[in-house]
Amino acid sequence: MSSKEEIESAINAKGEQIREIKTAKPPTMKDDLAPLIAELLALKVSYKAVTGEDFGGPPPAAKPPKVKKAPEPVKEREGPSKKELNKLKAKEVKEAAKAAAAAAAEAAGLTPKNAPVVMGDADIGDASLYCDVPLIQSQIMTERVFVDVDDLRPQMQGQEVWLRARVHTSRPVGKGCFMVLRKGLATVQCVFFQGSSIPKAMIKYGNSISMESVVDVLATVTIPDSPIKSCSVSSLELSVKEIHVVSRAQDLPFTLEDAGRSEEDHIASGMPVVLQDTCLNFRHVDLRTPANQAIFRIQSGVCTLFREFLLKKKFIEIHSPKLIAGASEGGANVFNLEYFGKPACLAQSPQLYKQIACACSGLDRVFEVAPVFRAENSNTHRHLCEFMGLDFEMTIVEHYYEALDVMSGLFTYIFDGIGDRFNHELKVISQQYPFEPLQYTRPTLRITFQEGIQMLHDAGITDAPFDDDISTPHEKALGKLVKEKYGTDFYIMDKYPLSVRPFYTMPCPENPNLSNSYDLFIRGEEIVSGAQRVHDVNLLIERANHWKIPLEGIQPYIDSFKHGALPHAGGGIGLERVVMLYLGLKNIRKTSMFPRDPSRLAP
Amino acid sequence: MSSKEEIESAINAKGEQIREIKTAKPPTMKDDLAPLIAELLALKVSYKAVTGEDFGGPPPAAKPPKVKKAPEPVKEREGPSKKELNKLKAKEVKEAAKAAAAAAAEAAGLTPKNAPVVMGDADIGDASLYCDVPLIQSQIMTERVFVDVDDLRPQMQGQEVWLRARVHTSRPVGKGCFMVLRKGLATVQCVFFQGSSIPKAMIKYGNSISMESVVDVLATVTIPDSPIKSCSVSSLELSVKEIHVVSRAQDLPFTLEDAGRSEEDHIASGMPVVLQDTCLNFRHVDLRTPANQAIFRIQSGVCTLFREFLLKKKFIEIHSPKLIAGASEGGANVFNLEYFGKPACLAQSPQLYKQIACACSGLDRVFEVAPVFRAENSNTHRHLCEFMGLDFEMTIVEHYYEALDVMSGLFTYIFDGIGDRFNHELKVISQQYPFEPLQYTRPTLRITFQEGIQMLHDAGITDAPFDDDISTPHEKALGKLVKEKYGTDFYIMDKYPLSVRPFYTMPCPENPNLSNSYDLFIRGEEIVSGAQRVHDVNLLIERANHWKIPLEGIQPYIDSFKHGALPHAGGGIGLERVVMLYLGLKNIRKTSMFPRDPSRLAP
């Protein structure tokens, strides 16, 4: 049997034989069918060896997925798309799966290339139970419902479920395979042992799937004798009936176990941890660790909570341009570029625009969530060259305390919200990065700059100046003193020296050396900077002149205050810092999905 | 009386006299006090003439605002801030107000410079009723409650209210002043006439306030005989008792009336409209027109609705870097810059990163709202060089129709939400820019590209190619044909030729010349582009090679698909286009707060 025609005819005959048995539907169907299907597969391998192509004949009998008709457009109509839909037939897909199964079996060493199978029929069994999924190209929509690992419940005992997940771990045990599947933060144990419905080849196929590959599994939910402590879904396990690789992972740069190991565990066990730079170089793998999955859910949550609170307070969301003609806050540390032949730069903050929108344009209360760009050559644990600014600006009636009240309410809402909505995520993170829960008061503690510096002096740190900016080590020391005295990790420090704040900061009415400005701190590190701003155009010009800021660079900004401007105040929150410090993490790169620092521009 | 000491002593004596009368509290107090206060003011003017400084002596008697103690920090404590708080005394502020009143009276020609007043005492009356507010520098927090124009209700009849608002219009009527105040979209009429409690100088002060100035007004709510049709608050008006300028507007570049005039009204009345470029040059004034206030509320609403829907569907928000090493979608039309000595560019979309997050990093369903940058020299009504992308990307199980179902639900939610939440804003916009309400079907109509082109051919537009991209005029023509045939302004066109889509687009399984890609249209203009993406690393490399895209530029992207990747699809929505086309506006610059095009980089 060596000609194409002969093999085609044999394949078709074998297919017919299988269909006949299927139609009879005896209880032992699968066992009867297995050798026939193995023969069929062998024939197809021969076909490919002879013709160089996959066999495209009639489909095999093994249960085709139910085809759901692709959704119709809202109106009845004729045309090519209907024809297309008609083409989406299950048999084609199944056929492709078969061919892939044969190829996979071949690759797995089960069928020597260009030769009929050498394993026994029973060893191969129904290869459609353990073949690779053909490239998912939207050929078909079936009625298969996939269950998330997270949604598995003991009440499903005895039910058959489809899952698509990653192979978290896999190990051969005797004549079987133990596999942990993972989706997001959830893991579940899967088992299958060689037996009447599980051929030897399926075990081999399962054990050959590389870690982190994506698989589809059809399994029965069973209840184990004792909980599976190593999995997040511990009260049940899955008895695998089919397994199919959707996407096979090549060699990993590191294991998730190593990337997710806590420092404590590393020291205790001597097992490796992965360097942060290596993690970031392969961020797509690194992001899969439980802690990272949780960190970025919380990051998303902080943005949601920020907006929820402000929208309730009648703020509206704005979007200010990032491409600007002048430097937004003085000329240093900006990224320059050419804009259609004109010099331009990237906004270092939405500061000037949010002020214009708020105080000069009748929008009154505005917020923006957007990237800000700093060309600052700072290689520290808390600086990024691109980070997310959560900015807000609001008109005030009399006093910037009105804005501080909003700020206090906002952060209380965010901190409460993280605790309420991300309890599980917090636990997961603390397993890799143990941290003390954030202590905060209601309302937020306020101290003045002078009080803060005095506290340092009283504690023997007498080199902290009253009339200059506070250094990072002093901030940290103050954070500890405040925690001791007031029992809070979160507080506002008010009335900074005027000389250390931007030109648009409102001077303090009582003391011309101070300003109506404030920073907010978590665990002794700054997360917000804000102030009442100057809304009087003459004072604004005076302050810009004082700072020797060329007016022509900020003329549109200055001019915006000429036609009636409202008193206003606000602040800019660093998203990555809030998340880092809330979680007590030691490096801001851990809370930026694809961080940018002076030496990192990829991935 | 010409020495500083003499005048000081006289001022203090006059102040004492006023305080004594106030303490007695006779019913006619104000009338008794008026001449004394006028004398006091005159003395202060003399003081300034002699010393060159404002008088800083004891305060006058006129009712000081009730001082609310500034909020205490949560813990009791001692230190400088307490002292500061103590300094926030009403009298100082009131004193400053007095000095300002004198200066204002002087400026208004009521008191010849360097000379005692010439107007009669009764003409000046209690100048503290109509003086400028001293620069609001957070000196004080009173218990004054300010009411928004929008929150005024006829039930408040007889109540005294404080308002801070802009002077929308103002006109002298006999011995009185009619003024319309505006905040946001709300306007209210204010009136005051010369009388026992309103001196002549107050009318003069009121009538001298320039349009768009910000004022504080104390007024009694009254019910007019007939509704004030010219104001949004038509069922009441305000009888002014005090008026104070907070911020005086200089000459306006144009009036809001001209900037807010409809084309129809312009043609009918011959009254001017303001050119779009002029509006954009003075965007801070232009944004105050009713239509613009409404447009940017709706823009904010679209973002809110976008996120609400996707968060409910288990998406998480991500933030991808805008500073990248390679060009995100091929090398053309990117803004280049230098990143610490290395070449970099601005992301043209979050495309590659959202795919990595979704398909390769275990986040599964992600969205991002962020600026995208296109250095495209397109000077059209619908192109911007910086615009807001509302991007989403999700894993699919079998078919990209899963993503189109999400898209269909998403837009239905957004369109419904605009209608439900911004009914008033829609009316306001239609007054300046009349438009047909958007027609849309549930679920969203889907046609194929081939069907769309066929519709054009059937309508006699036979130069539309089946195998190339569809031109903008053809898109518009098709929009009309679809509206006629299916009764919808909003639809999805599916299965674009592969050759007109980016390299990462999944080819169509049935026809290698087509792709699993789609655009969404409103009123015949594209607002979304999306597709199923290639998740197989080998196919991805093959497609990149086909497009001759240098792999080294996108290596981190390619590598991300090597370690297991899930099938996925998504889309990118242009925020400004959605708002423009929903509202039937003719230019995208109307829906970008500070638009960027090849010739505009400011404000």
Coordinates of C-alpha atoms in Angstrom, one line a residue, chain A residues 70-81 84-85 87-88 135-144 146 148 151 164 166 183-184 212-214 246-253 282-285 287-288 293 296-297 299-300 303-304 307 311 314-325 335-340 342-344 346 353 356-357 359-364 367 369-371 373-377 385-386 388 395-402 405 441-448 450-451 485-487 495 506-511 514 516 532 535-539 556 559-567 575 593-594 596-603, chain B residues 70-81 84-85 87-88 135-144 146 148 151 164 166 183-184 212-214 246-253 282-285 287-288 293 296-297 299-300 303-304 307 311 314-325 335-340 342-344 346 353 356-357 359-364 367 369-371 373-377 385-386 388 395-402 405 441-448 450-451 485-487 495 506-511 514 516 532 535-539 556 559-567 575 593-594 596-603:
Chain A
A70 CA -22.1 32.0 14.6
P71 CA -24.3 34.9 15.7
E72 CA -26.4 36.3 12.9
P73 CA -26.2 40.0 12.2
V74 CA -29.3 41.8 13.5
K75 CA -31.0 42.0 10.1
E76 CA -31.6 39.1 7.8
R77 CA -29.4 39.4 4.8
E78 CA -27.6 37.5 2.0
G79 CA -24.1 37.6 0.9
P80 CA -20.6 36.3 1.4
S81 CA -20.7 36.3 5.2
E84 CA -18.5 32.0 5.3
L85 CA -20.5 31.0 8.3
K87 CA -18.0 27.0 5.9
L88 CA -17.4 26.9 9.6
L135 CA -3.9 27.1 15.5
I136 CA -7.0 28.8 16.9
Q137 CA -7.9 31.1 14.0
S138 CA -11.6 31.6 14.7
Q139 CA -12.5 28.7 12.4
I140 CA -15.5 27.7 14.6
M141 CA -17.7 28.5 17.5
T142 CA -18.8 25.4 19.5
E143 CA -21.1 25.2 22.5
R144 CA -18.2 24.2 24.7
F146 CA -14.9 26.7 29.5
D148 CA -12.2 29.3 35.0
D151 CA -14.9 29.1 39.4
R164 CA -8.1 26.4 29.4
R166 CA -1.3 27.0 31.9
K183 CA -5.1 30.6 35.7
G184 CA -4.5 34.0 37.2
E212 CA 3.8 27.2 31.2
S213 CA 2.3 25.7 28.1
V214 CA -1.4 26.5 27.6
V246 CA -3.0 25.2 22.7
S247 CA 0.4 26.8 22.9
R248 CA 3.6 25.0 23.8
A249 CA 6.1 27.0 25.9
Q250 CA 9.8 27.0 24.9
D251 CA 12.5 26.8 27.6
L252 CA 11.7 29.3 30.4
P253 CA 14.2 31.9 31.4
F282 CA 11.4 38.6 30.9
R283 CA 8.5 40.5 32.4
H284 CA 5.9 38.5 30.5
V285 CA 6.9 35.4 32.5
L287 CA 4.1 38.9 35.7
R288 CA 2.7 35.4 36.0
Q293 CA -0.8 39.0 39.5
F296 CA -1.3 44.7 39.2
R297 CA -4.9 43.9 40.2
Q299 CA -2.8 48.9 40.9
S300 CA -5.9 48.7 38.7
C303 CA -7.1 53.9 39.8
T304 CA -10.7 52.7 40.0
R307 CA -11.9 57.9 40.0
L311 CA -16.6 61.3 40.3
K314 CA -18.5 66.1 41.0
F315 CA -15.0 66.0 39.4
I316 CA -14.8 65.4 35.7
E317 CA -12.0 63.5 33.9
I318 CA -9.8 65.5 31.5
H319 CA -7.0 64.6 29.2
S320 CA -4.2 67.2 28.7
P321 CA -1.6 67.1 26.0
K322 CA 1.7 65.4 26.7
L323 CA 3.4 67.1 23.7
I324 CA 4.0 70.6 24.7
A325 CA 6.0 73.6 23.4
F335 CA 12.6 64.8 27.2
N336 CA 13.0 67.0 24.0
L337 CA 11.8 66.1 20.6
E338 CA 11.0 67.6 17.2
Y339 CA 7.4 68.4 16.4
F340 CA 7.0 69.0 12.7
K342 CA 9.4 72.9 15.9
P343 CA 11.1 72.1 19.3
A344 CA 8.8 70.4 21.7
L346 CA 7.1 65.8 26.9
Y353 CA -3.3 72.3 31.9
I356 CA -6.3 76.1 33.2
A357 CA -9.1 73.6 33.0
A359 CA -9.5 77.6 37.4
C360 CA -9.9 79.4 34.0
S361 CA -12.2 77.3 31.9
G362 CA -15.2 76.7 34.1
L363 CA -14.7 73.0 34.8
D364 CA -14.0 73.7 38.5
F367 CA -8.8 64.9 37.5
V369 CA -4.8 59.8 35.1
A370 CA -1.9 59.9 32.7
P371 CA 1.7 59.2 32.2
F373 CA 7.8 62.0 31.9
R374 CA 10.9 62.9 33.8
A375 CA 14.3 62.8 32.1
E376 CA 15.9 62.7 35.5
N377 CA 19.1 60.5 35.8
C385 CA 11.4 58.2 34.1
E386 CA 7.8 57.5 33.1
M388 CA 1.5 57.3 36.2
T395 CA -11.5 75.4 42.9
I396 CA -11.5 76.4 46.6
V397 CA -13.7 79.0 48.2
E398 CA -11.5 80.2 51.0
H399 CA -8.8 77.8 52.0
Y400 CA -6.7 75.0 50.5
Y401 CA -7.8 72.9 53.5
E402 CA -10.9 72.3 51.3
D405 CA -10.2 67.5 53.1
T441 CA -6.2 57.8 60.8
R442 CA -9.5 59.3 59.9
P443 CA -9.2 62.1 59.0
T444 CA -5.6 62.1 57.9
L445 CA -3.1 63.5 60.3
R446 CA -1.7 66.9 59.4
I447 CA 1.5 68.4 60.7
T448 CA 3.3 71.5 59.5
Q450 CA 8.1 73.3 60.9
E451 CA 6.6 70.7 63.3
K485 CA 3.9 59.6 68.2
Y486 CA 0.7 59.4 66.2
G487 CA 0.4 55.7 65.3
K495 CA 3.5 74.7 54.8
M506 CA 0.7 80.3 46.6
P507 CA 2.9 82.0 49.2
C508 CA 1.8 81.6 52.8
P509 CA -0.1 84.8 53.9
E510 CA 1.4 84.8 57.4
N511 CA 5.0 84.1 56.5
L514 CA 6.5 79.6 53.6
N516 CA 0.5 77.0 51.0
Q532 CA -2.8 76.1 46.6
H535 CA -4.6 82.4 40.5
D536 CA -3.8 86.1 40.3
V537 CA -2.1 86.9 37.0
N538 CA 0.1 89.7 38.4
L539 CA 1.4 87.6 41.3
P556 CA -0.4 80.6 27.1
D559 CA -2.6 84.5 29.6
S560 CA -5.2 82.0 30.8
F561 CA -5.3 83.8 34.1
K562 CA -6.1 87.2 32.6
H563 CA -9.8 86.6 32.0
G564 CA -11.1 85.7 35.5
A565 CA -9.6 82.9 37.5
L566 CA -10.8 81.1 40.5
P567 CA -8.7 80.2 43.6
L575 CA 0.4 55.7 41.3
M593 CA 4.3 46.9 34.6
F594 CA 7.1 47.8 32.2
R596 CA 11.4 52.9 32.5
D597 CA 14.6 54.1 34.3
P598 CA 17.8 55.7 32.9
S599 CA 19.1 52.3 31.9
R600 CA 15.8 50.5 30.9
L601 CA 13.8 51.2 27.8
A602 CA 12.7 47.6 27.1
P603 CA 10.6 45.5 27.1
Chain B
A70 CA -9.5 75.4 60.9
P71 CA -9.8 71.6 61.3
E72 CA -7.5 70.3 64.0
P73 CA -5.2 67.4 63.2
V74 CA -6.5 64.1 64.5
K75 CA -4.4 64.1 67.6
E76 CA -4.0 66.9 70.1
R77 CA -0.6 68.4 69.9
E78 CA 1.4 71.6 70.4
G79 CA 3.6 73.5 68.1
P80 CA 3.8 76.2 65.5
S81 CA 0.7 75.2 63.5
E84 CA -0.6 79.8 62.9
L85 CA -4.2 78.8 63.3
K87 CA -3.4 83.9 63.6
L88 CA -6.2 83.2 61.2
L135 CA -6.3 87.9 47.2
I136 CA -7.6 84.5 48.5
Q137 CA -4.6 83.1 50.1
S138 CA -6.2 80.7 52.6
Q139 CA -6.0 83.3 55.4
I140 CA -9.3 82.2 56.9
M141 CA -12.0 79.6 57.0
T142 CA -15.5 81.0 57.7
E143 CA -18.8 79.3 58.1
R144 CA -20.1 80.8 54.9
F146 CA -21.6 78.9 49.0
D148 CA -23.9 76.5 43.2
D151 CA -28.5 74.2 43.2
R164 CA -19.3 82.5 43.6
R166 CA -18.7 84.5 36.7
K183 CA -21.3 78.6 36.9
G184 CA -20.8 75.6 34.6
E212 CA -16.2 86.9 32.9
S213 CA -14.9 88.3 36.1
V214 CA -15.4 86.1 39.1
V246 CA -12.7 87.8 43.3
S247 CA -10.9 88.0 40.0
R248 CA -11.3 90.8 37.5
A249 CA -11.3 89.7 33.8
Q250 CA -9.2 91.8 31.4
D251 CA -10.5 92.4 27.9
L252 CA -11.8 89.2 26.4
P253 CA -10.5 87.9 23.0
F282 CA -8.0 81.2 23.7
R283 CA -9.2 77.8 24.7
H284 CA -9.6 78.8 28.4
V285 CA -12.3 81.2 27.4
L287 CA -14.2 76.1 27.0
R288 CA -16.7 78.2 29.0
Q293 CA -18.9 72.6 29.0
F296 CA -16.2 67.7 27.9
R297 CA -18.6 66.3 30.5
Q299 CA -16.1 63.0 27.0
S300 CA -15.5 62.3 30.7
C303 CA -14.3 57.1 29.7
T304 CA -16.3 56.3 32.8
R307 CA -14.3 51.4 32.3
L311 CA -14.4 46.2 34.9
K314 CA -13.4 41.2 34.8
F315 CA -11.0 43.3 32.8
I316 CA -8.2 45.0 34.7
E317 CA -6.7 48.4 33.9
I318 CA -3.1 48.5 32.8
H319 CA -0.6 51.2 32.0
S320 CA 1.9 50.5 29.3
P321 CA 5.0 52.7 28.6
K322 CA 4.8 55.5 26.0
L323 CA 8.6 55.7 25.7
I324 CA 9.7 52.7 23.7
A325 CA 12.8 51.6 21.9
F335 CA 8.0 61.0 17.1
N336 CA 11.6 60.2 17.8
L337 CA 13.6 61.4 20.9
E338 CA 16.8 60.7 22.7
Y339 CA 16.5 58.6 25.9
F340 CA 19.7 59.0 28.0
K342 CA 19.8 56.0 23.2
P343 CA 17.3 56.4 20.4
A344 CA 13.7 56.1 21.4
L346 CA 6.7 57.6 21.4
Y353 CA 2.2 45.8 25.4
I356 CA 1.9 40.9 26.1
A357 CA -0.1 41.7 29.2
A359 CA -1.9 36.9 26.1
C360 CA 1.5 36.2 27.6
S361 CA 1.4 37.5 31.2
G362 CA -1.7 35.8 32.7
L363 CA -3.8 39.0 32.9
D364 CA -6.2 37.7 30.3
F367 CA -7.8 47.7 29.0
V369 CA -6.9 54.6 28.6
A370 CA -3.9 56.6 27.4
P371 CA -2.6 59.1 24.9
F373 CA 1.1 59.7 19.4
R374 CA 1.1 59.9 15.6
A375 CA 3.6 62.1 13.8
E376 CA 1.4 62.0 10.8
N377 CA 1.2 65.1 8.7
C385 CA -1.2 64.0 16.4
E386 CA -2.0 63.1 20.0
M388 CA -6.8 59.3 23.6
T395 CA -8.1 36.2 25.4
I396 CA -10.6 34.3 23.3
V397 CA -11.5 30.6 23.5
E398 CA -12.4 29.9 19.9
H399 CA -13.4 32.9 17.9
Y400 CA -12.8 36.6 17.8
Y401 CA -16.6 37.1 17.7
E402 CA -16.2 36.7 21.5
D405 CA -19.6 40.5 21.4
T441 CA -29.1 48.3 16.9
R442 CA -28.9 45.7 19.6
P443 CA -26.7 43.8 19.1
T444 CA -24.5 45.8 16.8
L445 CA -24.9 45.2 13.1
R446 CA -22.1 43.2 11.5
I447 CA -21.3 43.2 7.8
T448 CA -18.3 41.8 6.1
Q450 CA -16.8 42.2 1.0
E451 CA -20.5 42.9 1.7
K485 CA -30.7 49.5 4.5
Y486 CA -30.3 48.7 8.2
G487 CA -31.4 51.8 9.9
K495 CA -12.8 40.5 7.4
M506 CA -4.5 36.9 12.3
P507 CA -5.1 35.8 8.7
C508 CA -8.5 34.5 7.9
P509 CA -8.6 30.7 7.9
E510 CA -10.9 30.4 5.0
N511 CA -9.3 32.9 2.6
L514 CA -8.5 38.2 4.2
N516 CA -9.8 38.3 11.2
Q532 CA -7.7 38.8 16.3
H535 CA -0.5 34.3 19.2
D536 CA 1.7 31.7 17.6
V537 CA 5.4 32.8 17.6
N538 CA 6.3 31.1 14.4
L539 CA 3.5 32.6 12.5
P556 CA 11.0 41.6 23.2
D559 CA 10.0 36.7 22.5
S560 CA 7.0 37.2 24.8
F561 CA 5.1 34.7 22.7
K562 CA 7.7 31.9 23.1
H563 CA 6.6 30.8 26.6
G564 CA 3.0 29.9 26.0
A565 CA 0.5 32.5 24.6
L566 CA -3.3 32.5 24.5
P567 CA -5.4 33.3 21.5
L575 CA -12.1 58.7 22.2
M593 CA -9.4 69.8 25.1
F594 CA -6.1 71.1 23.9
R596 CA -2.4 68.7 18.7
D597 CA -2.2 68.8 14.9
P598 CA 0.8 69.4 12.6
S599 CA 0.4 73.2 13.1
R600 CA -0.8 73.4 16.7
L601 CA 1.4 72.7 19.7
A602 CA -0.2 75.3 22.1
P603 CA -1.9 76.1 24.3

